[in-house]
């Protein structure tokens, strides 16, 4: 037992966790050629679009780290945006969000380097949970309506006559 091997199980003391369902799905998609082969860990939105809308998260912050941004901002709101809230009360949420953003950016950089090295840059099919094909369907069909954005950046559909005028 001094060598770190458990005689009863015949393996190391530290048990390695099984792969999660997301990792297994990602591995299957990678085999089919649908997933990016250079992605080290599968990306997952921990917060649904409905929750982001309910919490009124700005579009700029609706990324893979929104699950840190929401409680941080709620903590600041609960403490009236005071200096103490920024410095001491809510600093854990802010640090978690910062670390998540840094990790996400480093993952993107590593993924881009790997894709360039493999010669697959801009050739891998895009798959993300954030975007759905509703927008593409809206933009594709020409039924007298034009897809666009209003002054606040919200998607809208306008009649062609209104757009041309």
Short mmCIF file of C-alpha atoms in Angstrom, two decimals, residues 19-136:
data_model
loop_
_atom_site.label_atom_id
_atom_site.label_comp_id
_atom_site.label_asym_id
_atom_site.label_seq_id
_atom_site.Cartn_x
_atom_site.Cartn_y
_atom_site.Cartn_z
CA UNK A 19 -16.77 11.92 -18.26
CA UNK A 20 -19.84 14.13 -18.15
CA UNK A 21 -22.68 13.85 -20.64
CA UNK A 22 -21.52 17.06 -22.33
CA UNK A 23 -18.02 15.66 -22.82
CA UNK A 24 -19.42 12.40 -24.22
CA UNK A 25 -21.70 14.29 -26.64
CA UNK A 26 -18.79 16.48 -27.68
CA UNK A 27 -16.63 13.41 -28.33
CA UNK A 28 -19.38 11.90 -30.51
CA UNK A 29 -19.79 15.15 -32.45
CA UNK A 30 -16.00 15.32 -32.90
CA UNK A 31 -15.99 11.81 -34.40
CA UNK A 32 -18.77 12.82 -36.81
CA UNK A 33 -16.78 15.89 -37.82
CA UNK A 34 -19.38 18.32 -36.45
CA UNK A 35 -17.35 19.53 -33.48
CA UNK A 36 -14.19 21.58 -33.58
CA UNK A 37 -11.28 19.10 -33.25
CA UNK A 38 -9.09 21.66 -31.46
CA UNK A 39 -11.52 22.49 -28.66
CA UNK A 40 -10.00 21.24 -25.40
CA UNK A 41 -13.16 21.40 -23.31
CA UNK A 42 -16.74 21.60 -24.58
CA UNK A 43 -18.31 25.03 -24.36
CA UNK A 44 -21.59 25.28 -22.52
CA UNK A 45 -23.91 28.15 -21.76
CA UNK A 46 -24.76 27.69 -18.08
CA UNK A 47 -27.54 30.26 -18.30
CA UNK A 48 -30.48 29.99 -20.69
CA UNK A 49 -31.44 32.79 -23.07
CA UNK A 50 -34.70 33.24 -21.14
CA UNK A 51 -32.78 33.79 -17.91
CA UNK A 52 -30.44 36.28 -19.61
CA UNK A 53 -33.47 38.16 -20.92
CA UNK A 54 -35.19 38.05 -17.51
CA UNK A 55 -32.07 39.37 -15.78
CA UNK A 56 -31.71 42.07 -18.48
CA UNK A 57 -28.09 41.19 -19.22
CA UNK A 58 -26.69 43.47 -21.95
CA UNK A 59 -25.86 41.70 -25.23
CA UNK A 60 -22.17 42.45 -24.76
CA UNK A 61 -22.05 40.28 -21.62
CA UNK A 62 -24.12 37.35 -22.95
CA UNK A 63 -21.20 34.97 -23.35
CA UNK A 64 -20.03 31.75 -21.72
CA UNK A 65 -19.28 33.63 -18.46
CA UNK A 66 -22.73 35.14 -17.94
CA UNK A 67 -23.29 32.75 -15.03
CA UNK A 68 -20.68 34.81 -13.11
CA UNK A 69 -21.82 38.20 -14.38
CA UNK A 70 -25.44 37.88 -13.21
CA UNK A 71 -24.76 37.28 -9.49
CA UNK A 72 -21.99 39.91 -9.50
CA UNK A 73 -24.31 42.57 -10.89
CA UNK A 74 -27.15 41.48 -8.59
CA UNK A 75 -24.77 41.77 -5.61
CA UNK A 76 -23.83 45.30 -6.69
CA UNK A 77 -27.50 46.23 -7.08
CA UNK A 78 -28.34 44.80 -3.64
CA UNK A 79 -25.57 46.91 -2.11
CA UNK A 80 -26.48 50.12 -4.01
CA UNK A 81 -23.33 50.10 -6.16
CA UNK A 82 -21.19 51.35 -3.25
CA UNK A 83 -17.39 51.32 -3.17
CA UNK A 84 -17.53 48.76 -0.37
CA UNK A 85 -19.63 46.47 -2.59
CA UNK A 86 -17.06 46.77 -5.39
CA UNK A 87 -14.06 46.23 -3.13
CA UNK A 88 -15.09 43.71 -0.48
CA UNK A 89 -18.65 42.40 -0.64
CA UNK A 90 -18.96 41.37 -4.29
CA UNK A 91 -15.28 40.86 -5.15
CA UNK A 92 -15.57 37.05 -5.34
CA UNK A 93 -18.16 37.22 -8.11
CA UNK A 94 -16.08 39.78 -9.98
CA UNK A 95 -12.91 37.66 -9.65
CA UNK A 96 -14.79 34.58 -10.80
CA UNK A 97 -16.13 36.45 -13.82
CA UNK A 98 -12.66 37.84 -14.64
CA UNK A 99 -11.07 34.39 -14.39
CA UNK A 100 -13.81 32.88 -16.56
CA UNK A 101 -13.27 35.57 -19.21
CA UNK A 102 -9.49 35.04 -19.15
CA UNK A 103 -9.89 31.28 -19.43
CA UNK A 104 -12.38 31.66 -22.29
CA UNK A 105 -10.04 34.01 -24.16
CA UNK A 106 -7.06 31.69 -23.66
CA UNK A 107 -9.14 28.77 -24.91
CA UNK A 108 -10.11 30.77 -28.00
CA UNK A 109 -6.48 31.68 -28.69
CA UNK A 110 -5.31 28.07 -28.27
CA UNK A 111 -8.17 26.86 -30.46
CA UNK A 112 -7.31 29.35 -33.20
CA UNK A 113 -3.61 28.40 -33.09
CA UNK A 114 -4.47 24.71 -33.32
CA UNK A 115 -6.89 25.27 -36.22
CA UNK A 116 -4.30 27.30 -38.12
CA UNK A 117 -1.71 24.61 -37.49
CA UNK A 118 -4.10 21.90 -38.74
CA UNK A 119 -5.06 24.02 -41.74
CA UNK A 120 -8.70 24.11 -40.64
CA UNK A 121 -8.98 27.80 -39.75
CA UNK A 122 -12.31 29.13 -41.07
CA UNK A 123 -13.12 25.65 -42.44
CA UNK A 124 -14.67 23.97 -39.39
CA UNK A 125 -18.49 24.10 -39.24
CA UNK A 126 -19.69 26.63 -36.69
CA UNK A 127 -21.73 25.26 -33.80
CA UNK A 128 -22.79 27.31 -30.81
CA UNK A 129 -25.82 27.24 -28.59
CA UNK A 130 -26.13 31.02 -28.63
CA UNK A 131 -27.16 31.29 -32.28
CA UNK A 132 -30.18 29.52 -33.69
CA UNK A 133 -31.34 29.17 -37.26
CA UNK A 134 -34.46 31.28 -36.75
CA UNK A 135 -32.55 34.42 -37.68
CA UNK A 136 -31.21 32.78 -40.84
#
